[in-house]
mmCIF file of C-alpha atoms and ligand atoms in Angstrom:
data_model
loop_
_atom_site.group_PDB
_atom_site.id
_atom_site.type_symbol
_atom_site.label_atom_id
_atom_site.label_comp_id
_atom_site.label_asym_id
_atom_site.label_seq_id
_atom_site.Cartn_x
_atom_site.Cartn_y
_atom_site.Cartn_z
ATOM 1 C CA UNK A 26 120.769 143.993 161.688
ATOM 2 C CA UNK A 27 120.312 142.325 165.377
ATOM 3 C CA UNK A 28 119.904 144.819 168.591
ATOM 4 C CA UNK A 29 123.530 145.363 170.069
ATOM 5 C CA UNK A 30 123.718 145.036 173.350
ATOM 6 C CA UNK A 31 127.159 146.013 175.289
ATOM 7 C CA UNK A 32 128.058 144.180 177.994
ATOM 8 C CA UNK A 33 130.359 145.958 180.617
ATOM 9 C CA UNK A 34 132.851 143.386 182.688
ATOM 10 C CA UNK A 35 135.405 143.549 184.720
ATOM 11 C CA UNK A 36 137.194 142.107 187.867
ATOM 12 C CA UNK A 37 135.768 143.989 191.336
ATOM 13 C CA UNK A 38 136.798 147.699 191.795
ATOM 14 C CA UNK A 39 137.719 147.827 188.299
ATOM 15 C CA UNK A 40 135.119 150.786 187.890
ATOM 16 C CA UNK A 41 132.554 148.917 185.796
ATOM 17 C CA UNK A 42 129.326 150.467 187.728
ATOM 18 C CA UNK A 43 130.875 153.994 187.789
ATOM 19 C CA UNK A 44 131.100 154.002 184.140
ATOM 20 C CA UNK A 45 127.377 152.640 183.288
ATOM 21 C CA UNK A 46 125.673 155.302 185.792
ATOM 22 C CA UNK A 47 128.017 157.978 183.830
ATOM 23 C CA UNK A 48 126.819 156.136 180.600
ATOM 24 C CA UNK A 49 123.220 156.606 181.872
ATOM 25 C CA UNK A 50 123.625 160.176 182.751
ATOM 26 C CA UNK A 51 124.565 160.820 179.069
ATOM 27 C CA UNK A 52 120.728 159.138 177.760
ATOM 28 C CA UNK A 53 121.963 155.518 177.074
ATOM 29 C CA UNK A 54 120.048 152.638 178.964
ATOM 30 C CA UNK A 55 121.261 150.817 181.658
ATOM 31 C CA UNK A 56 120.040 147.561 182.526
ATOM 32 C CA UNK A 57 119.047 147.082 186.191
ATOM 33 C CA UNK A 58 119.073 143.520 187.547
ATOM 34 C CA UNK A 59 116.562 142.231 189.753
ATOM 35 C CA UNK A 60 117.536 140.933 193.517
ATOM 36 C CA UNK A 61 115.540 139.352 195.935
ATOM 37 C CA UNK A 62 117.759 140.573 198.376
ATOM 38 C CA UNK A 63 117.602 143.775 200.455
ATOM 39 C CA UNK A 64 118.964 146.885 198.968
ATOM 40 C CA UNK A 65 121.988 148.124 201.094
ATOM 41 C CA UNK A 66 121.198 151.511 201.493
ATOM 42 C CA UNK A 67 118.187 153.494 200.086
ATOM 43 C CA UNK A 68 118.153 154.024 196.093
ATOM 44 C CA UNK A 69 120.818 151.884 195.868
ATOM 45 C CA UNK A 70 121.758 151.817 192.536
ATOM 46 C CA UNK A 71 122.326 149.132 190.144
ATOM 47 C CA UNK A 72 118.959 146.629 190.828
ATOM 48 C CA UNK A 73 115.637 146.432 190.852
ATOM 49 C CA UNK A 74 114.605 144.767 194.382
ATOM 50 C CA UNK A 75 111.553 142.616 194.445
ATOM 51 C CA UNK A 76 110.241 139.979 196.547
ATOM 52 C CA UNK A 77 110.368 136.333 195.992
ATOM 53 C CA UNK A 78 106.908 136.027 194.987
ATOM 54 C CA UNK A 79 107.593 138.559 192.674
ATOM 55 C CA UNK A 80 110.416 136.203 191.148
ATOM 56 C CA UNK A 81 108.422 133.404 191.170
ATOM 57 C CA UNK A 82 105.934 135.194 188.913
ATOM 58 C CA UNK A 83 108.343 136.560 186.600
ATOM 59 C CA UNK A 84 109.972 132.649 186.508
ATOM 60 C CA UNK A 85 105.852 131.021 185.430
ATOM 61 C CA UNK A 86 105.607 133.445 182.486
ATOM 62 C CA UNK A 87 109.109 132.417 181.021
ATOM 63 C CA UNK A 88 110.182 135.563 181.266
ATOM 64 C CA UNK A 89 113.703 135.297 182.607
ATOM 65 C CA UNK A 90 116.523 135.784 180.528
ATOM 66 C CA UNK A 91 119.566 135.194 183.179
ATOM 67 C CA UNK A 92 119.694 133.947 186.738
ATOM 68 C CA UNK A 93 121.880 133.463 189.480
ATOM 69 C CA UNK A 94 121.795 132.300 193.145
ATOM 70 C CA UNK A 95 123.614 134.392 195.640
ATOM 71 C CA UNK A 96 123.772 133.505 199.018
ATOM 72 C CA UNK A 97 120.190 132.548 198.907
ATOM 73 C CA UNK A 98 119.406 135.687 196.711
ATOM 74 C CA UNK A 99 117.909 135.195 193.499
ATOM 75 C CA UNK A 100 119.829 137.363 190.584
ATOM 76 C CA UNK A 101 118.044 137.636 187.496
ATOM 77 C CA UNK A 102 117.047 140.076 183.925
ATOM 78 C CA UNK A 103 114.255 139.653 182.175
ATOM 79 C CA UNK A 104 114.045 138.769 178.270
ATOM 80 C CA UNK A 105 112.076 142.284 178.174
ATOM 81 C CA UNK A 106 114.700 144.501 179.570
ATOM 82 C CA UNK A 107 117.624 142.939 176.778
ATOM 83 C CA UNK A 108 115.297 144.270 173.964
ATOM 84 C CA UNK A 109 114.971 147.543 175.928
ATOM 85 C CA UNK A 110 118.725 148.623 177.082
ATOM 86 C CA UNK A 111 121.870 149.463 175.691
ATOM 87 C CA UNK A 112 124.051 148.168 178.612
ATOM 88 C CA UNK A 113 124.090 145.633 180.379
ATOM 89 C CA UNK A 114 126.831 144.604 183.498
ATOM 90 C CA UNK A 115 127.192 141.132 183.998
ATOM 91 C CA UNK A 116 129.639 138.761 184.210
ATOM 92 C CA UNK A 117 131.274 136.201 181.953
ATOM 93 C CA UNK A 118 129.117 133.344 183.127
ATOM 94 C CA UNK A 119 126.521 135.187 182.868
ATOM 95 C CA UNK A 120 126.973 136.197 178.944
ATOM 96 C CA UNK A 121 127.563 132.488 178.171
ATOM 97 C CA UNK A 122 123.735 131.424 179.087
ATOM 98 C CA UNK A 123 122.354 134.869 177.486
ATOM 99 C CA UNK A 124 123.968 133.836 174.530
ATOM 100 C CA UNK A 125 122.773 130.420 174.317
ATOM 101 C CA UNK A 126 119.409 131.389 174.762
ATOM 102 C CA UNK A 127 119.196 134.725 172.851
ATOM 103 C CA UNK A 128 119.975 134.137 169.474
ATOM 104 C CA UNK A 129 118.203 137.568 167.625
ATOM 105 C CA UNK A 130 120.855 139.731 169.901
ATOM 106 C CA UNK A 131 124.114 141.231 169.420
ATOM 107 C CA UNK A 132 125.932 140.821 172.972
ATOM 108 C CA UNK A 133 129.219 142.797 172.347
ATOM 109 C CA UNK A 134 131.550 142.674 175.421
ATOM 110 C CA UNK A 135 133.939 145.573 176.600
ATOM 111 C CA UNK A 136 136.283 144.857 179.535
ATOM 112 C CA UNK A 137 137.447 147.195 181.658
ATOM 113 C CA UNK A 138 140.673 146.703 182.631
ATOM 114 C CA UNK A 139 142.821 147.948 185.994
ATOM 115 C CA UNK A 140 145.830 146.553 187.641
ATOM 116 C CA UNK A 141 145.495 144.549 190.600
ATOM 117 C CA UNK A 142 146.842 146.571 193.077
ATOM 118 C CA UNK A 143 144.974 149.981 191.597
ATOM 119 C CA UNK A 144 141.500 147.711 192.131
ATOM 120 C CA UNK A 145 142.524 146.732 195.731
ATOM 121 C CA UNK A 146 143.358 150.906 196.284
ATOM 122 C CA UNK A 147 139.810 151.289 195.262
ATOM 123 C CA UNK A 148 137.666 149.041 196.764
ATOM 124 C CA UNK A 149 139.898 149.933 200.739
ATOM 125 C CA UNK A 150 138.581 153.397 199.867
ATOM 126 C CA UNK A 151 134.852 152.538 198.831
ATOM 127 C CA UNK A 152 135.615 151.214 202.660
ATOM 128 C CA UNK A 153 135.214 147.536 201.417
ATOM 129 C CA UNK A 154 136.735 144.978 204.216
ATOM 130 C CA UNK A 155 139.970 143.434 203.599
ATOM 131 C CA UNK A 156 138.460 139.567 204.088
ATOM 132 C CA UNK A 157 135.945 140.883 201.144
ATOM 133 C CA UNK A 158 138.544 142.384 199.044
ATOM 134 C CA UNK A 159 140.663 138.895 199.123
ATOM 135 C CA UNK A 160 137.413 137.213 198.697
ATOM 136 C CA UNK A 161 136.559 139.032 195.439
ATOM 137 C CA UNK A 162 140.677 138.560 194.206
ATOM 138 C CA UNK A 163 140.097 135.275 194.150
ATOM 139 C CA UNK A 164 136.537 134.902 192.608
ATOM 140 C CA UNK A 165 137.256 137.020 189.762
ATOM 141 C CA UNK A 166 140.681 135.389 188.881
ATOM 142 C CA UNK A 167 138.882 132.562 188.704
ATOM 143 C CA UNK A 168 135.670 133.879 186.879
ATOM 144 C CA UNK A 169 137.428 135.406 184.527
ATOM 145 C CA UNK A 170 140.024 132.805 183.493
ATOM 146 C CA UNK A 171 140.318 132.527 179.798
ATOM 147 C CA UNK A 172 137.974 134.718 178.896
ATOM 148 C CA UNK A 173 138.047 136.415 175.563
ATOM 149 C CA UNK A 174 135.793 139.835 175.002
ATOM 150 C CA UNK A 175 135.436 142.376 172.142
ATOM 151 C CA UNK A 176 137.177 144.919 173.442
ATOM 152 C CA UNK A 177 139.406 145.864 176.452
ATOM 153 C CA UNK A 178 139.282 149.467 177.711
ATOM 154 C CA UNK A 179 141.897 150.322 180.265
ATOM 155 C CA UNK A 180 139.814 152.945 182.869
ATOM 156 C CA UNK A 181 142.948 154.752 184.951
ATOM 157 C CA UNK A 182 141.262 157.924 183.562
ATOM 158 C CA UNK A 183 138.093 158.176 184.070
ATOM 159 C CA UNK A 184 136.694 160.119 181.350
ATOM 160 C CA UNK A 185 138.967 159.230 179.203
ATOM 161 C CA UNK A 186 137.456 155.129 179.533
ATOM 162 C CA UNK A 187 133.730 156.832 179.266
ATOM 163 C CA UNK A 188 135.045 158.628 175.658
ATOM 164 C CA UNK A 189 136.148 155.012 174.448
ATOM 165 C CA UNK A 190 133.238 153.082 175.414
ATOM 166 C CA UNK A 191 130.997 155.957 173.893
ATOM 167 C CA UNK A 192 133.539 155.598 170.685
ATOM 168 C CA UNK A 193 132.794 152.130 170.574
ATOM 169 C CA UNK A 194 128.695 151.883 170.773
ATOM 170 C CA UNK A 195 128.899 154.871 168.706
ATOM 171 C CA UNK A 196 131.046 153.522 165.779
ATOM 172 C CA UNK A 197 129.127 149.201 166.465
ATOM 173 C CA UNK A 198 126.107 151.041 166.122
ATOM 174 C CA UNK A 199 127.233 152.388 163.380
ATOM 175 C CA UNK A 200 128.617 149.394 161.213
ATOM 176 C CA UNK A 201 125.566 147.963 158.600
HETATM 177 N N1 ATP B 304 139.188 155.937 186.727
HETATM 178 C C1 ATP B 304 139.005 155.919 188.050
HETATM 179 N N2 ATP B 304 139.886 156.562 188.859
HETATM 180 C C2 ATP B 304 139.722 156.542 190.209
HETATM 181 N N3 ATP B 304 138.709 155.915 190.856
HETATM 182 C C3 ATP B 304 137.812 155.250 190.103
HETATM 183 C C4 ATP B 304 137.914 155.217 188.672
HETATM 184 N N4 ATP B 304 136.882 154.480 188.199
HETATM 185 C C5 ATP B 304 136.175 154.091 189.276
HETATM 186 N N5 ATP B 304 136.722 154.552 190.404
HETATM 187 C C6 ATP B 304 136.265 154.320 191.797
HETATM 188 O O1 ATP B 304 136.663 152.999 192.149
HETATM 189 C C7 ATP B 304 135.692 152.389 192.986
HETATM 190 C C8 ATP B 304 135.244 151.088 192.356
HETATM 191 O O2 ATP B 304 134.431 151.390 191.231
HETATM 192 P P1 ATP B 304 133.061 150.590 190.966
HETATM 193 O O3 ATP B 304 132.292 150.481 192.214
HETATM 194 O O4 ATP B 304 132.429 151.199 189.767
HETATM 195 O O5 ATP B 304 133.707 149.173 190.609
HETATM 196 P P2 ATP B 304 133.005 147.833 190.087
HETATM 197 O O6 ATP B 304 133.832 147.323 188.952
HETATM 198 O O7 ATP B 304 131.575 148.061 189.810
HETATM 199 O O8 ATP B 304 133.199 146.906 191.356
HETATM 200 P P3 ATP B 304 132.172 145.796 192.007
HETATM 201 O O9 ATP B 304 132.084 144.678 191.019
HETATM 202 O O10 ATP B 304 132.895 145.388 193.249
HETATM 203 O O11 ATP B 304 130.878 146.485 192.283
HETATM 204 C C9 ATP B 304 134.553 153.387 193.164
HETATM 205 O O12 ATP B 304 134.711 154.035 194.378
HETATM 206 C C10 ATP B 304 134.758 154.337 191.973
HETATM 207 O O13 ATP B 304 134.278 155.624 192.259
#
């Protein structure tokens, strides 16, 4: 059987990154990008910040898996960390290249899914500015236009989306 690896999307303020670092507290393995860029605050969660020489390194040995250029930032994961984690968040453009290039994993994708207006509520109160909010609308409509995933989980409550995620990787992991 191939390694699964679950692969948490969803559209800005949907709650994706507050699930995984639940996910983590409960022993499951959360992949960390890496980012040239500078973290935000300190410990900032959700990357692994290195420098651009760093990068290059990483990029000689063949050892990147997925990449993407952010406003000058390089994105990336390493082939290393898919064998070693259990989630991964990324988005759909993303998955397409891992998939090309990974053939001897399982990626299985769970969406999280949350109304428009419930996602705008959430990112105002994370105290995200309204020119960002309308930025990220439109982005994610358009990076997630007919996208097809494995499974949708609807996260209004909270623990309630952790249970069905865990009830998924639980019963994946389970199938022969
Ligand atoms: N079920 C929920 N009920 C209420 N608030 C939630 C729920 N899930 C997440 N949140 C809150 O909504 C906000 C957005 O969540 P989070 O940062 O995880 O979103 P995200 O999908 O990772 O967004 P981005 O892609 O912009 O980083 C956070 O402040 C988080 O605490």
């Amino acid at each position: 059987m191939k390694k699964k690896l679950y692969i948490l999307m969803a559209y800005s303020g949907a709650g994706k990154t507050e699930i995984a670092k639940h996910l983590e507290t409960k022993g499951y393995n959360v992949l960390q990008s890496y980012t040239t860029r500078q973290p935000r605050y300190e410990n900032e969660y959700g990357h692994m910040f290195c420098t651009a020489e760093e990068y290059e390194e990483f990029k000689s040995k063949g050892e990147i898996a997925a990449y993407s250029l952010i406003e000058g930032n390089h994105y990336f994961s390493t082939k290393n960390q898919l064998y070693n984690t259990d989630i991964y968040v990324c988005d759909p453009d993303g998955i397409v290249d891992l998939k090309q290039k990974t053939k001897d994993i399982e990626f299985i994708t769970i969406y999280i899914k949350v109304d428009k207006s419930t996602r705008i509520k959430r990112m105002q109160k994370r105290g995200d500015s309204v020119d960002k909010i309308l930025s990220r609308i439109t982005q994610d409509g358009i990076k997630f236009r007919d996208k097809k995933f494995d499974y949708k989980v609807v996260n209004y409550d909270f623990d309630k989306a952790v249970k069905i995620i865990e009830f998924i990787i639980k019963t994946e992991n389970e199938e022969v």
